Amino acid sequence: MLAACSGSDGGSGLSSTTAYAPSSSSVAPSSSTSAAPQVMPAACGARELAEMSPRRKLAQLLVVGVTGTQDAVDIVRREQIGGVFIGSWTDLGMLSDGGVASVQKAAETPVMVTVDQEGGRVSRLSGLGIDSPSARELAATMTVEQVRALAKEQGLQMKELGITVDYAPVADVSDESDDEVIGDRSFSDDPAVVTRYANAYAHGLQDAGIMPVFKHFPGHGHGSGDSHTGTVATPDLDELQDSDLVPYRTLIQPGVAVMVGHLIVPGLTGPDTPASISEPAMSLLRDGTGYGGKPFDGPIFTDDLSGMAAISAKYGIEKAATLAISAGADIALWLSTDKVPAVLDALTAAMGSGTLPAQQVDESVVRVLRAKGELDC
């Protein structure tokens, strides 16, 4: 496919909402020699989680495409989903006529407002005057400082429209021709160049208060084809260690998200399971140790689960979303609102059967709430 935190240090500017609860030892002691009562900190988000039903928690893990303001308001009011996706099919009047404010008003928890704004040929906001050259052109013509400034400028424009998350920058390492599936969406075929420029672009977005989403982990740049149209296999995991995975060793930091691609990775996912629904792939990203990276406790997005044949040719959205969340993704992303109730039914059933552990759901919800600035822990 083609995710808000502010401040150049990658912090999120979050408000403090940490809750505390007394332990059983806080009962008045009977002996004068007993230790003073202790108050133990509750787990991060305990109060917020306690106020949510299982279905409401699961809804926070969904980000779906909307056609416009009314579509977004209706689904947020009905199911309290975690976010909406502004795509090429969306009436952009939603961003300029106060529509986002209406969506947020319908939400009990702030809604992520997400967009695919990379620059170049993936510029969903060009109709609103937000555009830039492709990543490859930026790396060829600008310094990293200039790219950071450009990303900040565009991020501020997005923030004015109510957008909170940008599915950019592309962290893929690719030597494809410009018009291939990744092509000029990649900064370079040199992992070091990709790292420097993707890092600068991400920091620029963060400077503006937009959460950047690096994509497409573990690396689409040397994939066998286009996941929009069919199955894509990458080189073996051992080969990715020296190229596609290199940027992520540096790019994983507080205040960012990562999108996992529909990529079959020999030595990691097995022959028939894309990374977006693969527990080993999610664990590789989350733990970091398997590729020399850092542990990652930010949000993991899937790539689009409904409009890309690498997934949709095999699974309906109900199954795809359930597989993705069960594998360890925090946010299932797809293109329309009509199947949201059915997806929530499927996820609820998975929780009930134990296929999707309740503790795992809670951990994902905490990551989502933290990304939205609702938690500071």
CSV table of C-alpha atoms in Angstrom, one decimal:
chain,number,residue,atom,x,y,z
A,1,MET,CA,0.0,0.0,0.0
A,2,LEU,CA,0.8,2.7,-1.2
A,3,ALA,CA,0.6,4.9,10.1
A,4,ALA,CA,0.5,11.6,16.3
A,5,CYS,CA,3.5,12.6,17.8
A,6,SER,CA,5.2,15.9,17.9
A,7,GLY,CA,8.6,17.2,18.8
A,8,SER,CA,11.9,16.6,17.2
A,9,ASP,CA,12.9,14.1,19.8
A,10,GLY,CA,10.2,11.7,18.5
A,11,GLY,CA,8.2,12.2,21.7
A,12,SER,CA,4.4,12.3,21.5
A,13,GLY,CA,3.5,15.3,23.7
A,14,LEU,CA,1.1,13.1,25.5
A,15,SER,CA,-0.9,14.0,28.6
A,16,SER,CA,-0.4,12.2,31.8
A,17,THR,CA,-3.3,9.8,32.6
A,18,THR,CA,-1.5,7.1,34.5
A,19,ALA,CA,-3.9,5.4,37.0
A,20,TYR,CA,-2.9,3.9,40.3
A,21,ALA,CA,-4.6,1.3,42.5
A,22,PRO,CA,-3.8,0.2,46.0
A,23,SER,CA,-2.5,-3.3,46.5
A,24,SER,CA,-3.9,-5.7,49.1
A,25,SER,CA,-1.1,-4.7,51.4
A,26,SER,CA,-2.7,-1.3,51.8
A,27,VAL,CA,-5.1,-2.6,54.5
A,28,ALA,CA,-4.3,-1.0,57.9
A,29,PRO,CA,-1.7,-3.2,59.6
A,30,SER,CA,-2.5,-4.8,63.0
A,31,SER,CA,1.1,-4.5,64.2
A,32,SER,CA,2.9,-1.3,65.0
A,33,THR,CA,6.1,-2.8,63.5
A,34,SER,CA,4.5,-3.5,60.1
A,35,ALA,CA,5.7,-1.6,57.1
A,36,ALA,CA,3.8,1.4,55.9
A,37,PRO,CA,1.0,0.8,53.4
A,38,GLN,CA,2.1,0.6,49.8
A,39,VAL,CA,0.5,1.9,46.7
A,40,MET,CA,1.4,0.0,43.6
A,41,PRO,CA,1.1,1.5,40.1
A,42,ALA,CA,-1.5,-0.1,37.9
A,43,ALA,CA,-0.7,-1.4,34.5
A,44,CYS,CA,-0.5,1.2,31.8
A,45,GLY,CA,-4.0,2.0,30.5
A,46,ALA,CA,-5.8,-0.2,33.2
A,47,ARG,CA,-8.4,2.4,33.9
A,48,GLU,CA,-9.1,3.1,30.2
A,49,LEU,CA,-9.3,-0.7,29.4
A,50,ALA,CA,-11.7,-1.3,32.3
A,51,GLU,CA,-14.1,1.2,30.8
A,52,MET,CA,-14.2,-0.6,27.4
A,53,SER,CA,-16.2,-3.6,26.4
A,54,PRO,CA,-14.4,-6.3,24.4
A,55,ARG,CA,-16.1,-5.1,21.2
A,56,ARG,CA,-15.1,-1.6,21.9
A,57,LYS,CA,-11.5,-2.6,22.4
A,58,LEU,CA,-11.5,-4.5,19.2
A,59,ALA,CA,-12.9,-1.6,17.3
A,60,GLN,CA,-9.9,0.5,18.3
A,61,LEU,CA,-7.8,-1.9,16.3
A,62,LEU,CA,-9.6,-1.1,13.0
A,63,VAL,CA,-8.8,1.7,10.5
A,64,VAL,CA,-11.0,1.7,7.5
A,65,GLY,CA,-11.4,3.7,4.3
A,66,VAL,CA,-14.3,6.1,4.1
A,67,THR,CA,-16.0,7.8,1.1
A,68,GLY,CA,-16.6,11.1,2.9
A,69,THR,CA,-17.9,12.8,6.0
A,70,GLN,CA,-21.2,11.0,6.4
A,71,ASP,CA,-19.7,7.6,5.9
A,72,ALA,CA,-17.0,8.3,8.5
A,73,VAL,CA,-19.4,9.8,11.0
A,74,ASP,CA,-21.8,6.9,10.7
A,75,ILE,CA,-19.3,4.1,11.2
A,76,VAL,CA,-17.5,6.0,14.1
A,77,ARG,CA,-20.8,6.6,15.8
A,78,ARG,CA,-22.0,3.0,15.3
A,79,GLU,CA,-18.9,1.1,16.1
A,80,GLN,CA,-16.3,3.5,17.6
A,81,ILE,CA,-13.5,2.3,15.3
A,82,GLY,CA,-10.0,3.4,15.9
A,83,GLY,CA,-9.4,5.3,12.7
A,84,VAL,CA,-10.5,6.3,9.2
A,85,PHE,CA,-8.4,6.2,6.0
A,86,ILE,CA,-8.6,9.0,3.4
A,87,GLY,CA,-8.0,7.4,0.0
A,88,SER,CA,-8.2,8.2,-3.6
A,89,TRP,CA,-12.0,7.5,-3.5
A,90,THR,CA,-12.7,9.8,-0.6
A,91,ASP,CA,-14.4,13.1,-1.1
A,92,LEU,CA,-11.7,15.5,0.0
A,93,GLY,CA,-14.3,18.0,1.0
A,94,MET,CA,-14.3,16.1,4.2
A,95,LEU,CA,-10.9,17.6,5.0
A,96,SER,CA,-11.8,21.2,4.1
A,97,ASP,CA,-15.4,21.6,5.2
A,98,GLY,CA,-15.2,20.7,8.9
A,99,GLY,CA,-16.0,17.0,8.3
A,100,VAL,CA,-13.1,15.8,10.4
A,101,ALA,CA,-14.4,17.8,13.4
A,102,SER,CA,-17.8,16.0,12.9
A,103,VAL,CA,-16.1,12.7,12.9
A,104,GLN,CA,-14.2,13.4,16.1
A,105,LYS,CA,-17.3,14.7,17.7
A,106,ALA,CA,-19.0,11.3,17.1
A,107,ALA,CA,-16.0,9.5,18.7
A,108,GLU,CA,-15.8,8.5,22.4
A,109,THR,CA,-12.0,8.1,21.8
A,110,PRO,CA,-10.1,10.3,19.3
A,111,VAL,CA,-10.1,8.9,15.9
A,112,MET,CA,-6.9,8.4,13.9
A,113,VAL,CA,-7.3,10.3,10.6
A,114,THR,CA,-4.8,8.6,8.2
A,115,VAL,CA,-3.7,9.2,4.6
A,116,ASP,CA,-1.3,7.8,2.0
A,117,GLN,CA,0.8,10.9,1.2
A,118,GLU,CA,4.2,9.8,0.1
A,119,GLY,CA,4.8,12.4,-2.7
A,120,GLY,CA,5.4,11.6,-6.3
A,121,ARG,CA,2.8,9.2,-7.7
A,122,VAL,CA,1.3,8.4,-4.3
A,123,SER,CA,-0.1,11.9,-3.4
A,124,ARG,CA,-3.7,11.5,-2.2
A,125,LEU,CA,-3.8,15.2,-1.2
A,126,SER,CA,-2.5,16.8,-4.4
A,127,GLY,CA,-6.0,18.1,-5.0
A,128,LEU,CA,-5.7,20.2,-1.9
A,129,GLY,CA,-2.3,21.6,-2.9
A,130,ILE,CA,-0.2,19.2,-0.9
A,131,ASP,CA,2.4,17.5,-3.1
A,132,SER,CA,6.1,16.9,-3.5
A,133,PRO,CA,8.5,15.0,-5.7
A,134,SER,CA,9.0,11.2,-5.3
A,135,ALA,CA,11.3,9.9,-2.6
A,136,ARG,CA,13.9,9.0,-5.2
A,137,GLU,CA,13.9,12.5,-6.6
A,138,LEU,CA,14.1,14.0,-3.1
A,139,ALA,CA,17.2,12.0,-2.3
A,140,ALA,CA,18.8,13.0,-5.5
A,141,THR,CA,18.1,16.7,-5.3
A,142,MET,CA,17.9,17.6,-1.6
A,143,THR,CA,19.9,17.3,1.6
A,144,VAL,CA,18.5,15.5,4.5
A,145,GLU,CA,17.9,18.8,6.3
A,146,GLN,CA,15.9,20.1,3.3
A,147,VAL,CA,13.8,16.9,3.2
A,148,ARG,CA,13.0,17.2,6.9
A,149,ALA,CA,11.9,20.8,6.4
A,150,LEU,CA,9.7,19.8,3.5
A,151,ALA,CA,8.1,17.0,5.4
A,152,LYS,CA,7.5,19.4,8.3
A,153,GLU,CA,5.9,21.9,6.0
A,154,GLN,CA,3.6,19.3,4.4
A,155,GLY,CA,2.9,17.8,7.8
A,156,LEU,CA,1.7,21.1,9.1
A,157,GLN,CA,-0.6,21.4,6.1
A,158,MET,CA,-2.0,17.9,6.9
A,159,LYS,CA,-2.4,18.8,10.6
A,160,GLU,CA,-4.5,21.8,9.6
A,161,LEU,CA,-6.8,19.5,7.8
A,162,GLY,CA,-7.2,17.2,10.8
A,163,ILE,CA,-4.9,14.4,9.6
A,164,THR,CA,-2.9,12.6,12.4
A,165,VAL,CA,-1.1,9.7,10.6
A,166,ASP,CA,0.7,9.5,7.3
A,167,TYR,CA,1.5,6.2,5.7
A,168,ALA,CA,5.0,7.4,4.8
A,169,PRO,CA,7.9,7.4,4.4
A,170,VAL,CA,8.7,4.3,2.3
A,171,ALA,CA,11.7,2.5,3.9
A,172,ASP,CA,12.1,0.0,1.1
A,173,VAL,CA,15.5,-0.4,-0.6
A,174,SER,CA,15.0,-0.7,-4.3
A,175,ASP,CA,16.8,-0.5,-7.6
A,176,GLU,CA,13.7,-0.9,-9.7
A,177,SER,CA,12.9,1.5,-12.5
A,178,ASP,CA,10.9,4.5,-11.5
A,179,ASP,CA,7.5,3.1,-12.6
A,180,GLU,CA,7.7,-0.3,-10.9
A,181,VAL,CA,5.6,-1.1,-7.8
A,182,ILE,CA,8.2,0.4,-5.5
A,183,GLY,CA,10.5,2.1,-7.9
A,184,ASP,CA,10.8,5.8,-7.3
A,185,ARG,CA,8.8,5.5,-4.1
A,186,SER,CA,12.1,4.3,-2.6
A,187,PHE,CA,14.8,6.8,-1.7
A,188,SER,CA,17.6,4.6,-3.0
A,189,ASP,CA,19.1,1.2,-3.7
A,190,ASP,CA,21.6,2.0,-0.9
A,191,PRO,CA,20.3,1.0,2.6
A,192,ALA,CA,22.4,3.8,4.2
A,193,VAL,CA,20.8,6.5,1.9
A,194,VAL,CA,17.3,5.1,2.6
A,195,THR,CA,18.0,5.2,6.3
A,196,ARG,CA,19.1,8.8,6.3
A,197,TYR,CA,16.3,10.2,4.1
A,198,ALA,CA,13.5,8.1,5.6
A,199,ASN,CA,14.7,9.2,9.0
A,200,ALA,CA,14.7,12.9,8.0
A,201,TYR,CA,11.3,12.6,6.4
A,202,ALA,CA,9.8,10.9,9.5
A,203,HIS,CA,11.3,13.5,11.8
A,204,GLY,CA,9.8,16.3,9.7
A,205,LEU,CA,6.4,14.7,10.1
A,206,GLN,CA,6.9,14.4,13.8
A,207,ASP,CA,8.0,18.0,14.0
A,208,ALA,CA,4.5,18.9,12.6
A,209,GLY,CA,2.6,16.6,15.0
A,210,ILE,CA,2.0,13.8,12.4
A,211,MET,CA,2.8,10.2,13.2
A,212,PRO,CA,4.9,8.6,10.4
A,213,VAL,CA,4.5,5.0,9.3
A,214,PHE,CA,7.5,3.3,7.9
A,215,LYS,CA,6.7,0.7,5.2
A,216,HIS,CA,6.7,-2.1,4.0
A,217,PHE,CA,8.4,-4.3,6.6
A,218,PRO,CA,10.4,-6.5,6.2
A,219,GLY,CA,11.1,-5.0,2.8
A,220,HIS,CA,9.2,-4.8,-0.6
A,221,GLY,CA,12.1,-3.4,-2.6
A,222,HIS,CA,13.4,-6.7,-3.9
A,223,GLY,CA,10.0,-8.5,-4.0
A,224,SER,CA,9.0,-10.6,-7.0
A,225,GLY,CA,6.0,-8.5,-8.0
A,226,ASP,CA,3.1,-6.2,-7.0
A,227,SER,CA,1.1,-7.2,-3.9
A,228,HIS,CA,-1.8,-5.2,-5.3
A,229,THR,CA,-2.2,-7.8,-8.1
A,230,GLY,CA,-0.9,-11.0,-6.7
A,231,THR,CA,1.5,-13.0,-4.5
A,232,VAL,CA,4.9,-11.4,-3.8
A,233,ALA,CA,7.9,-13.3,-2.5
A,234,THR,CA,11.1,-11.6,-1.3
A,235,PRO,CA,14.6,-13.0,-1.2
A,236,ASP,CA,15.4,-15.2,1.8
A,237,LEU,CA,15.5,-13.6,5.2
A,238,ASP,CA,19.3,-14.0,5.3
A,239,GLU,CA,19.6,-11.8,2.2
A,240,LEU,CA,17.2,-9.2,3.6
A,241,GLN,CA,19.5,-8.8,6.6
A,242,ASP,CA,22.1,-7.1,4.3
A,243,SER,CA,19.7,-4.8,2.5
A,244,ASP,CA,15.9,-4.4,3.1
A,245,LEU,CA,16.1,-4.8,6.9
A,246,VAL,CA,19.1,-2.5,7.4
A,247,PRO,CA,17.0,0.8,7.6
A,248,TYR,CA,14.8,-0.6,10.3
A,249,ARG,CA,17.7,-1.1,12.7
A,250,THR,CA,18.0,2.7,12.9
A,251,LEU,CA,14.4,3.9,12.1
A,252,ILE,CA,12.7,2.0,15.0
A,253,GLN,CA,12.3,4.7,17.6
A,254,PRO,CA,9.6,6.2,19.9
A,255,GLY,CA,6.7,8.0,18.2
A,256,VAL,CA,6.6,6.0,14.9
A,257,ALA,CA,4.5,3.2,13.5
A,258,VAL,CA,5.4,0.4,11.0
A,259,MET,CA,3.3,-1.1,8.2
A,260,VAL,CA,3.9,-4.8,7.5
A,261,GLY,CA,3.6,-5.8,3.9
A,262,HIS,CA,1.9,-8.7,2.2
A,263,LEU,CA,5.2,-10.4,1.6
A,264,ILE,CA,6.1,-14.1,1.6
A,265,VAL,CA,9.6,-14.2,3.1
A,266,PRO,CA,11.5,-17.6,2.8
A,267,GLY,CA,13.0,-18.5,6.1
A,268,LEU,CA,10.5,-16.4,8.0
A,269,THR,CA,6.8,-16.7,7.0
A,270,GLY,CA,6.6,-20.0,5.3
A,271,PRO,CA,5.6,-20.5,1.6
A,272,ASP,CA,2.0,-19.5,1.7
A,273,THR,CA,1.7,-16.9,4.5
A,274,PRO,CA,2.3,-13.2,3.9
A,275,ALA,CA,4.1,-11.2,6.6
A,276,SER,CA,1.0,-9.2,7.3
A,277,ILE,CA,-0.7,-12.3,8.8
A,278,SER,CA,2.4,-14.1,10.0
A,279,GLU,CA,3.2,-14.3,13.7
A,280,PRO,CA,7.0,-14.9,13.1
A,281,ALA,CA,7.1,-11.7,11.0
A,282,MET,CA,5.3,-9.7,13.6
A,283,SER,CA,7.6,-11.1,16.3
A,284,LEU,CA,10.7,-10.2,14.2
A,285,LEU,CA,9.6,-6.6,14.2
A,286,ARG,CA,8.4,-6.5,17.8
A,287,ASP,CA,11.5,-8.2,19.3
A,288,GLY,CA,14.1,-6.7,17.0
A,289,THR,CA,16.7,-9.3,17.9
A,290,GLY,CA,16.2,-11.4,14.8
A,291,TYR,CA,17.6,-8.7,12.5
A,292,GLY,CA,19.8,-6.7,14.8
A,293,GLY,CA,17.2,-4.0,15.5
A,294,LYS,CA,15.7,-2.6,18.7
A,295,PRO,CA,12.5,-3.8,20.4
A,296,PHE,CA,9.5,-2.0,19.0
A,297,ASP,CA,6.5,-1.2,21.1
A,298,GLY,CA,4.8,1.2,18.7
A,299,PRO,CA,1.7,0.4,16.6
A,300,ILE,CA,2.0,-2.2,13.8
A,301,PHE,CA,-0.3,-1.6,10.9
A,302,THR,CA,-1.2,-4.1,8.2
A,303,ASP,CA,-1.1,-3.1,4.6
A,304,ASP,CA,-4.6,-2.9,3.0
A,305,LEU,CA,-6.3,-6.2,3.6
A,306,SER,CA,-9.2,-5.9,1.2
A,307,GLY,CA,-8.0,-4.3,-2.0
A,308,MET,CA,-4.7,-6.1,-2.6
A,309,ALA,CA,-4.8,-9.5,-4.3
A,310,ALA,CA,-1.9,-10.9,-2.2
A,311,ILE,CA,-4.5,-11.2,0.6
A,312,SER,CA,-7.9,-10.7,-0.9
A,313,ALA,CA,-7.6,-13.4,-3.5
A,314,LYS,CA,-7.4,-15.9,-0.6
A,315,TYR,CA,-9.2,-14.4,2.3
A,316,GLY,CA,-12.3,-12.3,2.9
A,317,ILE,CA,-11.8,-9.3,5.1
A,318,GLU,CA,-13.3,-11.0,8.2
A,319,LYS,CA,-10.7,-13.8,8.0
A,320,ALA,CA,-7.9,-11.6,7.0
A,321,ALA,CA,-8.4,-9.1,9.8
A,322,THR,CA,-8.7,-11.9,12.3
A,323,LEU,CA,-5.5,-13.6,11.1
A,324,ALA,CA,-3.6,-10.3,11.2
A,325,ILE,CA,-4.6,-9.2,14.7
A,326,SER,CA,-4.1,-12.7,16.0
A,327,ALA,CA,-0.6,-12.8,14.4
A,328,GLY,CA,0.3,-9.6,16.3
A,329,ALA,CA,-0.7,-6.6,14.2
A,330,ASP,CA,-2.2,-3.8,16.3
A,331,ILE,CA,-4.2,-2.2,13.5
A,332,ALA,CA,-6.0,-3.9,10.6
A,333,LEU,CA,-6.4,-1.6,7.6
A,334,TRP,CA,-8.8,-1.9,4.7
A,335,LEU,CA,-10.7,0.2,2.3
A,336,SER,CA,-14.5,0.4,3.2
A,337,THR,CA,-16.9,0.5,6.1
A,338,ASP,CA,-19.5,-2.0,5.1
A,339,LYS,CA,-17.8,-5.0,6.6
A,340,VAL,CA,-16.8,-3.4,10.0
A,341,PRO,CA,-19.7,-5.1,12.0
A,342,ALA,CA,-18.8,-8.5,10.5
A,343,VAL,CA,-15.1,-8.1,11.2
A,344,LEU,CA,-15.9,-7.2,14.8
A,345,ASP,CA,-18.1,-10.2,15.1
A,346,ALA,CA,-15.3,-12.4,13.8
A,347,LEU,CA,-12.7,-10.8,16.1
A,348,THR,CA,-15.1,-11.2,19.1
A,349,ALA,CA,-15.6,-14.9,18.3
A,350,ALA,CA,-11.8,-15.3,18.1
A,351,MET,CA,-11.5,-13.8,21.6
A,352,GLY,CA,-14.2,-16.0,22.9
A,353,SER,CA,-12.5,-19.1,21.6
A,354,GLY,CA,-9.1,-18.1,22.9
A,355,THR,CA,-7.6,-17.9,19.4
A,356,LEU,CA,-7.1,-14.2,20.0
A,357,PRO,CA,-6.0,-13.8,23.7
A,358,ALA,CA,-7.6,-11.0,25.6
A,359,GLN,CA,-4.2,-9.9,27.0
A,360,GLN,CA,-2.9,-9.4,23.5
A,361,VAL,CA,-5.9,-7.3,22.6
A,362,ASP,CA,-5.3,-5.1,25.7
A,363,GLU,CA,-1.7,-4.6,24.7
A,364,SER,CA,-2.6,-3.5,21.2
A,365,VAL,CA,-5.3,-1.2,22.5
A,366,VAL,CA,-2.7,0.4,24.8
A,367,ARG,CA,-0.4,1.0,21.9
A,368,VAL,CA,-3.2,2.6,19.9
A,369,LEU,CA,-4.3,4.8,22.8
A,370,ARG,CA,-0.7,5.8,23.4
A,371,ALA,CA,-0.3,6.7,19.7
A,372,LYS,CA,-3.3,8.9,19.9
A,373,GLY,CA,-2.0,10.8,22.9
A,374,GLU,CA,-4.5,9.3,25.3
A,375,LEU,CA,-1.9,7.6,27.4
A,376,ASP,CA,1.5,8.7,28.7
A,377,CYS,CA,2.9,5.5,30.0
